[in-house]
XYZ file of C-alpha atoms in Angstrom:
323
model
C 49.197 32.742 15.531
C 48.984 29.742 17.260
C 46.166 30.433 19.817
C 44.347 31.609 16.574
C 44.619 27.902 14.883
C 43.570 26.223 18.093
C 40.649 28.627 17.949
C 40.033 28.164 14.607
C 40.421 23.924 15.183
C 37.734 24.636 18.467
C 35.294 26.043 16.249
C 35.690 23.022 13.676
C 35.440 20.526 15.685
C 32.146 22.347 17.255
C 30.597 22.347 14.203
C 31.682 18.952 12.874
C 29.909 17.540 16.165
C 26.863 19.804 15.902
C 26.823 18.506 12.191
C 27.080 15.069 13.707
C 24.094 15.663 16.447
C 21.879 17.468 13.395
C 22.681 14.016 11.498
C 21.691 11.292 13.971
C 18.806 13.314 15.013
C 17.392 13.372 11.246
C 18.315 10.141 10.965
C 16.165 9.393 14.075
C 13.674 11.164 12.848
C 13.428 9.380 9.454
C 13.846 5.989 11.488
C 10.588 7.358 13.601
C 9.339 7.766 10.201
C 9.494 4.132 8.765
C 7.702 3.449 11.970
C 10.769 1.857 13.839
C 9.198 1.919 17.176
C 5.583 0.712 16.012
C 6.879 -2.262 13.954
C 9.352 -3.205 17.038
C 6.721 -3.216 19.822
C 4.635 -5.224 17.428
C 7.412 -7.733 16.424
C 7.752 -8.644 20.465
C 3.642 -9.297 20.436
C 3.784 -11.492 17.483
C 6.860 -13.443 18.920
C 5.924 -14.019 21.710
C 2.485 -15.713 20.627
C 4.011 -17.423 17.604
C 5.681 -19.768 20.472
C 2.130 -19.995 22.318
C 0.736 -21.002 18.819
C 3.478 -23.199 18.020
C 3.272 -25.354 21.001
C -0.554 -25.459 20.869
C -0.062 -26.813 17.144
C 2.121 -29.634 18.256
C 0.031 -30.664 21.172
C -3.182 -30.591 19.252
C -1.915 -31.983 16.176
C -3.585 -29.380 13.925
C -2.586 -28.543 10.333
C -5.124 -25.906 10.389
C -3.576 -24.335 13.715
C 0.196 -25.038 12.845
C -0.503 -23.297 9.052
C -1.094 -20.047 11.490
C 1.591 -20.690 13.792
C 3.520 -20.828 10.443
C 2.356 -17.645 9.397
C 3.028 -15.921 12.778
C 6.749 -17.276 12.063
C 6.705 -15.273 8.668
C 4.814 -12.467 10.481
C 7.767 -12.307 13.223
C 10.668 -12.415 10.253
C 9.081 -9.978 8.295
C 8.604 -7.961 11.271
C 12.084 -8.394 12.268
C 13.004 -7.930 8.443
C 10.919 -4.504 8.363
C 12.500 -3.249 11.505
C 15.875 -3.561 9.961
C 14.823 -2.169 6.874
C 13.700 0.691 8.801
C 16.391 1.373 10.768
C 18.600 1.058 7.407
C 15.627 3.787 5.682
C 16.659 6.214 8.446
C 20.172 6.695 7.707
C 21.534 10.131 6.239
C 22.170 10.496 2.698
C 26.407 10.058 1.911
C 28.594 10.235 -1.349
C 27.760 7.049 -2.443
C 23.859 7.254 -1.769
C 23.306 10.456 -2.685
C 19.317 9.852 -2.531
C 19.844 8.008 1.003
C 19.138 4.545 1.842
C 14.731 4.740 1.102
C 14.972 1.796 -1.437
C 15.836 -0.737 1.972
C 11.935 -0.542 3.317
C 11.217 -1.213 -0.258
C 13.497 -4.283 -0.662
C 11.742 -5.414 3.056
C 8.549 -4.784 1.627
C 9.498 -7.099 -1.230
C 11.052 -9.906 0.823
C 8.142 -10.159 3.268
C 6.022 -10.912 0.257
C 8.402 -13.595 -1.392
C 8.681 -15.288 2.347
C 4.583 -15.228 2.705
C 4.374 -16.919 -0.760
C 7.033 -19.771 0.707
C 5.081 -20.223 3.785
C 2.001 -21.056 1.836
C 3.530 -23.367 0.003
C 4.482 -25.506 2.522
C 1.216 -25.295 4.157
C -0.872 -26.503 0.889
C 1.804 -29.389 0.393
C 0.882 -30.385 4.068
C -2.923 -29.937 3.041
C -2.447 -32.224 0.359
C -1.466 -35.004 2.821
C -3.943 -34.559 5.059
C -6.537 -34.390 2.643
C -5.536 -37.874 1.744
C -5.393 -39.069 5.474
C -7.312 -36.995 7.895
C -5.953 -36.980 11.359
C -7.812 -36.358 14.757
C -6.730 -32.814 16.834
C -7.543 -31.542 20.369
C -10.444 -29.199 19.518
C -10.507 -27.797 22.567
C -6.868 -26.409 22.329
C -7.267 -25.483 18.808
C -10.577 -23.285 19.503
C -8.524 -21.345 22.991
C -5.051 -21.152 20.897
C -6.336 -19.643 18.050
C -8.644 -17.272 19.885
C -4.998 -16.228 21.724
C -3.334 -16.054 18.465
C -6.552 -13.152 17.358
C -5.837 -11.465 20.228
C -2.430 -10.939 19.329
C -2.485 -9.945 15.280
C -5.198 -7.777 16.324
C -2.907 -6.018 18.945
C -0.010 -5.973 16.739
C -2.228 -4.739 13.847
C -3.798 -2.254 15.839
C 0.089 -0.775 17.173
C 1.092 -0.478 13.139
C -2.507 1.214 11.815
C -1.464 4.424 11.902
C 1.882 3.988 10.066
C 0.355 2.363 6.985
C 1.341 5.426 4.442
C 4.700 3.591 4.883
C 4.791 0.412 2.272
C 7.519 -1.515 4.662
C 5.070 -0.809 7.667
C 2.112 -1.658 5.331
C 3.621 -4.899 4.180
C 3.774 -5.965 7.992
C 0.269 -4.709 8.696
C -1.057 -7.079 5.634
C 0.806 -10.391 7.072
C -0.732 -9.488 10.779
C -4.843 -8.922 9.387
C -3.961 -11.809 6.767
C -2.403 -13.705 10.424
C -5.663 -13.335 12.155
C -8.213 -14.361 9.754
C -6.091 -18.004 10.032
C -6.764 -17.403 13.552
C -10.337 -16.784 12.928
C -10.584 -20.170 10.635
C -8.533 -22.013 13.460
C -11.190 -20.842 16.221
C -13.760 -21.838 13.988
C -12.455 -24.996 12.767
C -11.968 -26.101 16.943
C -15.622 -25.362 18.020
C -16.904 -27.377 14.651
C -14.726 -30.635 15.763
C -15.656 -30.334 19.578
C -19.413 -31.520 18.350
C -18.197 -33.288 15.189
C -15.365 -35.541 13.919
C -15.226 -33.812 10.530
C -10.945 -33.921 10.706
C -10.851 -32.751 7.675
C -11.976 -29.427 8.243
C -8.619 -29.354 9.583
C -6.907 -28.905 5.819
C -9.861 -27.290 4.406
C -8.918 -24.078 7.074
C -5.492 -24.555 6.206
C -6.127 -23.741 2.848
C -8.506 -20.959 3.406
C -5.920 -19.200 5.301
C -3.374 -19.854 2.322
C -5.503 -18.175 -0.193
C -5.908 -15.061 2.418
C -2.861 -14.778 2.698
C -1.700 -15.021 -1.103
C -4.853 -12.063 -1.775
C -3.428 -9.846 0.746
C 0.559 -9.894 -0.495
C -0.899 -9.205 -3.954
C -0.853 -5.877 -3.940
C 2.552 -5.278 -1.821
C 4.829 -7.810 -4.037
C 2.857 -5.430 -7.003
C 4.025 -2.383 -5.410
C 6.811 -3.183 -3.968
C 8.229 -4.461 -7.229
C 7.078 -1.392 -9.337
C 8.965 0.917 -7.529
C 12.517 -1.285 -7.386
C 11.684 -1.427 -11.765
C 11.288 2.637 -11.460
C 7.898 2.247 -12.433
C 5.810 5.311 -11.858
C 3.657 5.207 -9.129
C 0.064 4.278 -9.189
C -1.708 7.453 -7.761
C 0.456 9.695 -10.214
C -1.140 9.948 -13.778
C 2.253 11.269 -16.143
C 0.298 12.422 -18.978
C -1.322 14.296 -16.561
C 1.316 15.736 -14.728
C 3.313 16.330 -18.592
C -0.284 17.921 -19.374
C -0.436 20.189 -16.090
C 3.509 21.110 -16.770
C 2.612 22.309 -20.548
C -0.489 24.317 -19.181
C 1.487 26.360 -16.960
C 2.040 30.035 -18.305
C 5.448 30.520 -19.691
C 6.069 27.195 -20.966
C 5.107 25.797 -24.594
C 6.311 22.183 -24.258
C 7.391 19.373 -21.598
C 9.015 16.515 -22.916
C 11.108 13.439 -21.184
C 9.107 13.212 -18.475
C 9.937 10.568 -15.918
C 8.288 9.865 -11.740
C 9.571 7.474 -10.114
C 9.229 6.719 -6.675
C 12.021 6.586 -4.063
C 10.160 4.835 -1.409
C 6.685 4.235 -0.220
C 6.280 8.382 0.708
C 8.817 10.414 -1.469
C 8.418 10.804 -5.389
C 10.737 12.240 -7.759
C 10.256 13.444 -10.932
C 12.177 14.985 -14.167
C 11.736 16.687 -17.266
C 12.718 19.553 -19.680
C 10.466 22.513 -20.010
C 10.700 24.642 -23.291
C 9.619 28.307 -21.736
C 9.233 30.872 -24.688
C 11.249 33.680 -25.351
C 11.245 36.202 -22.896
C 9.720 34.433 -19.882
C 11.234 34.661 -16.546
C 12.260 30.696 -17.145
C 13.317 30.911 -13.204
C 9.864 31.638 -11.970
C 8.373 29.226 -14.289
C 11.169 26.504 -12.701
C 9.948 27.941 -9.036
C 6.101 27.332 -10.013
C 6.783 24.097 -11.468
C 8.213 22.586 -8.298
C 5.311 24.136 -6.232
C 3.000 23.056 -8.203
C 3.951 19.351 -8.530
C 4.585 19.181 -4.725
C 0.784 20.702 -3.773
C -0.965 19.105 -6.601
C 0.901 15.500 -7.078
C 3.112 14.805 -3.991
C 6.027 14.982 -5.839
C 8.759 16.287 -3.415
C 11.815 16.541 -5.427
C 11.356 17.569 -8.916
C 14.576 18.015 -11.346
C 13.204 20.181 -14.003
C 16.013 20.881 -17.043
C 14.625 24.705 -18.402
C 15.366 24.940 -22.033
C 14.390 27.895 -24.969
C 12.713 26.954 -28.049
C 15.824 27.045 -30.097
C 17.651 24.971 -28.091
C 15.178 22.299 -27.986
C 14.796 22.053 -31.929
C 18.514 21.846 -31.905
C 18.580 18.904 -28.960
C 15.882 17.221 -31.150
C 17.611 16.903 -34.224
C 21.091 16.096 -32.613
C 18.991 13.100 -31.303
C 17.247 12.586 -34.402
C 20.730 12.822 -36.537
C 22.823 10.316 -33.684
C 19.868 7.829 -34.202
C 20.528 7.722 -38.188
């Protein structure tokens, strides 16, 4: 009896560590999914030149080259930001988040945006003052820093193109293009001084790289704030889907229909379905979920089957609880 409970224990403990293994390796793979290793290789590129731009902005004196460096800063915290939120994305599901931990590349996402905002606010309120009293730079540094600094947001762009289906890794990609059109305006901005003493050009990039960079986090504070308010997601149409659900054969009405998105790549969905009398309501649920997978991306879809009866009598509950 004994030797049978220490076998019994053996094979427990075998399978709670196999369980363990499957669960770190899915939770690798989901961190491989959020584009963990992309945004960290990029993250040491942007660092590193952020302190190459920095220095360069200092020695030349350039608003217009220190409003990058700036930027590279925000790049590397959202970066660093992104990677955590990542990691974070890729753990397992547990009893107290049953849907997993998605929502923390959203909340990245969403940071990175309000941080790009801040750093453009400083770097107009600098403007401002040197609008008023133009200062001289080192052109020549300006024009070879910045020209570094393109090399490196275009390297650091390039490592995170593929991943951009993933909003956190998307976010990151928009601060490093955004990133190297300041680096564009701070090359340009260092060859126009070496043959003129137009300082203020100086500002006037400074603010052209501002305004980039508030067009490009447009669309990911949008986004990323629509799907932490449970909006529905842009590329999913609900009267169509509700429209598509009541078309199917079986069913004769869809009502309380709600899609919501998880994270950037998973969307959820639910709804009753009224299937008449005598249809296989199970193969009508099986369709369903097909269906909205193939034809809408929706990957988890709780559908609540219900019979004509019991519909009329769920509306006028509702209809008698609201009197």
């Amino acid at each position: 009896m004994a030797g049978d409970r220490d076998d019994e224990e053996t094979r427990d403990a075998a399978h709670g560590h196999r369980a363990d293994e499957r669960d770190a390796e899915e939770g690798a793979g989901h961190a491989h999914d959020s584009g963990f290793r992309e945004l960290a290789l990029a993250l040491g590129i942007n660092t590193v030149f952020f302190v190459v731009e920095l220095v360069g902005a200092l020695y030349a004196d350039s608003l217009a080259l220190f409003a990058d460096a700036v930027h590279m800063l925000a790049d590397s915290a959202s970066l660093a930001l992104a990677l955590v939120a990542a990691w974070v994305a890729g753990r397992p599901a547990d009893a107290r988040r049953t849907y997993g931990y998605q929502r923390a590349e959203v909340l990245g996402a969403f940071a990175n945006g309000v941080l790009l905002v801040a750093a453009v606010g400083y770097v107009l309120f600098d403007a401002v003052r040197r609008f008023q009293d133009p200062r001289p730079v080192d052109a020549p540094v300006v024009a070879v820093v910045g020209l570094v600094g393109l090399v490196a947001n275009l390297a650091a762009a390039w490592v995170l193109a593929d991943r951009r289906d993933v909003l956190n890794v998307e976010g990151a990609f928009l601060h490093l293009l955004a990133d190297a059109a300041g680096s564009v305006a701070a090359v340009v901005v260092g060859v126009a001084l070496v043959y003129t003493d137009l300082y203020v050009l100086d500002p006037v990039a400074a603010l052209l790289v501002a305004v980039l960079v508030l067009y490009s986090v447009r669309d990911l504070l949008s986004d990323s704030l629509n799907i932490l308010l449970q909006g529905a997601p842009g590329d999913v149409p609900v009267d169509e889907v509700r429209r598509y659900i009541e078309g199917i054969e079986g069913v004769t009405d869809a009502h309380d229909v709600h899609v919501w998105a998880l994270g950037s790549t998973q969307y959820t969905l639910s709804a009753h379905v009224v299937v008449a009398e005598g249809v296989d309501s199970d193969a009508v649920l099986r369709r369903c979920q097909s269906d909205l997978a193939d034809r809408f991306g929706i990957d988890h879809a709780t559908l609540q089957v219900e019979s004509p009866s019991y519909a009329h009598t769920v509306d006028f509950d509702c209809y008698a609880d609201e009197r």
